[in-house]
Amino acid sequence: MRSPKDFFKPLAIGAPEPVREIPFRPSRMIHFFDPSNAKMAAKVGDLAKKCDVLLGNLEDAIAADKKIEAREGLVKVARDTDFGSCQLWTRVNSLDSPWVLDDLVRLVTEIGDRLDVIMIPKVEGAQDIHYVDRLVAQLEARAKLERPILLHAILETATGVANVEEICAASPRMQGLSLGPADLAASRRMKTTRVGGGHPGYLVRADPDPADEKAPRTTAQQDLWHYTLARMVDACNANGILPYYGPFGDIADTLACEDQFRNAFLLGCVGAWSLHPVQVDIARKVFSPPAAEVLWAKKVIAAMGDGTGAVMIDGKMQDDATFKQCQVMVDLARRLAAGDPELTAAYGF
Ligand code: GLV
Ligand code: MG
């Protein structure tokens, strides 16, 4: 454990100063692309115009014989593309794989000035972040980078969930966490073969009707991911970093995708992964606060003056706490609306 006094010192001579706050940039959708696929890589410039984050994926879904092609493809895409205000992230291979060392060495030294965040899969504890933290600092120094690259961990092992707080607190580089429901399901030995979303078998059932034992009994499907997502949101917020829902694998089921994303938004997540262009628009819609909520929140803030005391608005009690809730909504709306004329108009800024 580093002394609090040393926490913000660079981990290598010549590496940039760590950030004290995670800078806010819209990240409603982290859109994955396969940099080994030349056709997909050619579309990155256009996608950058509509995505908050584009992520060059090097890990799962990239076949073993395409790993080097993907890494080199990402170097080329990063150099040749104008990303505008879109962030460029990558997901490197897992720390126990034969590829991750070269992923980090090559990407940080070749395109470190273009990479905003490196996503680390299958993080199990603070020790994994410490390893990457020091290595990235050494590489940043070698590449003479002026701004630190941030780290994002995927919460996708049972051990990682057990250690989620220490993962979030492991380094000032920690930008956020994503839920990885597929690997997490496997790690926990959950009996679902789906990638995120609900499961019709995970339900509760009403008691039998004593007057009619055979009468149908109402059931309500429960959320398999609620516990983990809620725990992740708390751990992230307690450490000033950002929580994200991960992938939703049923691309054709846009309605259930929207539901899953909205649950995550309501619970405190700032974005989700998108695995197909159709999910980009869903994420943009869901992770931008609804205009009606923002207008309501502005009304409460205006009525509450200095934010203390209590007032009634449209029959609803407002006090210091609801003032803060409304500030969360308006603050997010304001940040997302900056540079977005459509949202600016919708929110009345
Ligand atoms: C994502 O990486 C997942 O395993 O769900
Ligand atoms: Mg995974």
JSON list of C-alpha atoms in Angstrom, two decimals, residues 36 69 110 141 152 159 163 187 189 193 195 200 213 222 238 241 246 258 274 287 291 311 344:
[
{"chain": "A", "resi": 36, "resn": "SER", "atom": "CA", "xyz": [-7.70, -6.66, -37.60]},
{"chain": "A", "resi": 69, "resn": "GLU", "atom": "CA", "xyz": [-2.81, -8.00, -37.00]},
{"chain": "A", "resi": 110, "resn": "GLU", "atom": "CA", "xyz": [3.60, 4.16, -30.69]},
{"chain": "A", "resi": 141, "resn": "ALA", "atom": "CA", "xyz": [8.45, 8.06, -19.86]},
{"chain": "A", "resi": 152, "resn": "HIS", "atom": "CA", "xyz": [-10.34, 0.95, -16.94]},
{"chain": "A", "resi": 159, "resn": "THR", "atom": "CA", "xyz": [-12.39, -12.68, -7.31]},
{"chain": "A", "resi": 163, "resn": "ASN", "atom": "CA", "xyz": [-12.01, -7.15, -4.45]},
{"chain": "A", "resi": 187, "resn": "SER", "atom": "CA", "xyz": [-16.22, -17.45, -13.48]},
{"chain": "A", "resi": 189, "resn": "ARG", "atom": "CA", "xyz": [-20.46, -20.87, -12.60]},
{"chain": "A", "resi": 193, "resn": "THR", "atom": "CA", "xyz": [-25.25, -18.77, -21.77]},
{"chain": "A", "resi": 195, "resn": "VAL", "atom": "CA", "xyz": [-24.26, -12.11, -22.71]},
{"chain": "A", "resi": 200, "resn": "PRO", "atom": "CA", "xyz": [-36.75, -15.90, -17.96]},
{"chain": "A", "resi": 213, "resn": "GLU", "atom": "CA", "xyz": [-54.69, -24.29, -5.81]},
{"chain": "A", "resi": 222, "resn": "GLN", "atom": "CA", "xyz": [-35.68, -10.58, -11.52]},
{"chain": "A", "resi": 238, "resn": "ALA", "atom": "CA", "xyz": [-16.72, 5.92, -3.38]},
{"chain": "A", "resi": 241, "resn": "ILE", "atom": "CA", "xyz": [-14.31, 6.83, -10.87]},
{"chain": "A", "resi": 246, "resn": "GLY", "atom": "CA", "xyz": [-20.74, -3.81, -20.38]},
{"chain": "A", "resi": 258, "resn": "GLU", "atom": "CA", "xyz": [-32.53, -0.54, -24.09]},
{"chain": "A", "resi": 274, "resn": "SER", "atom": "CA", "xyz": [-21.92, -1.10, -27.98]},
{"chain": "A", "resi": 287, "resn": "PHE", "atom": "CA", "xyz": [-27.48, 7.63, -21.10]},
{"chain": "A", "resi": 291, "resn": "ALA", "atom": "CA", "xyz": [-35.47, 16.14, -21.16]},
{"chain": "A", "resi": 311, "resn": "VAL", "atom": "CA", "xyz": [-40.75, 23.33, -0.51]},
{"chain": "A", "resi": 344, "resn": "THR", "atom": "CA", "xyz": [-28.85, 22.15, -25.46]}
]
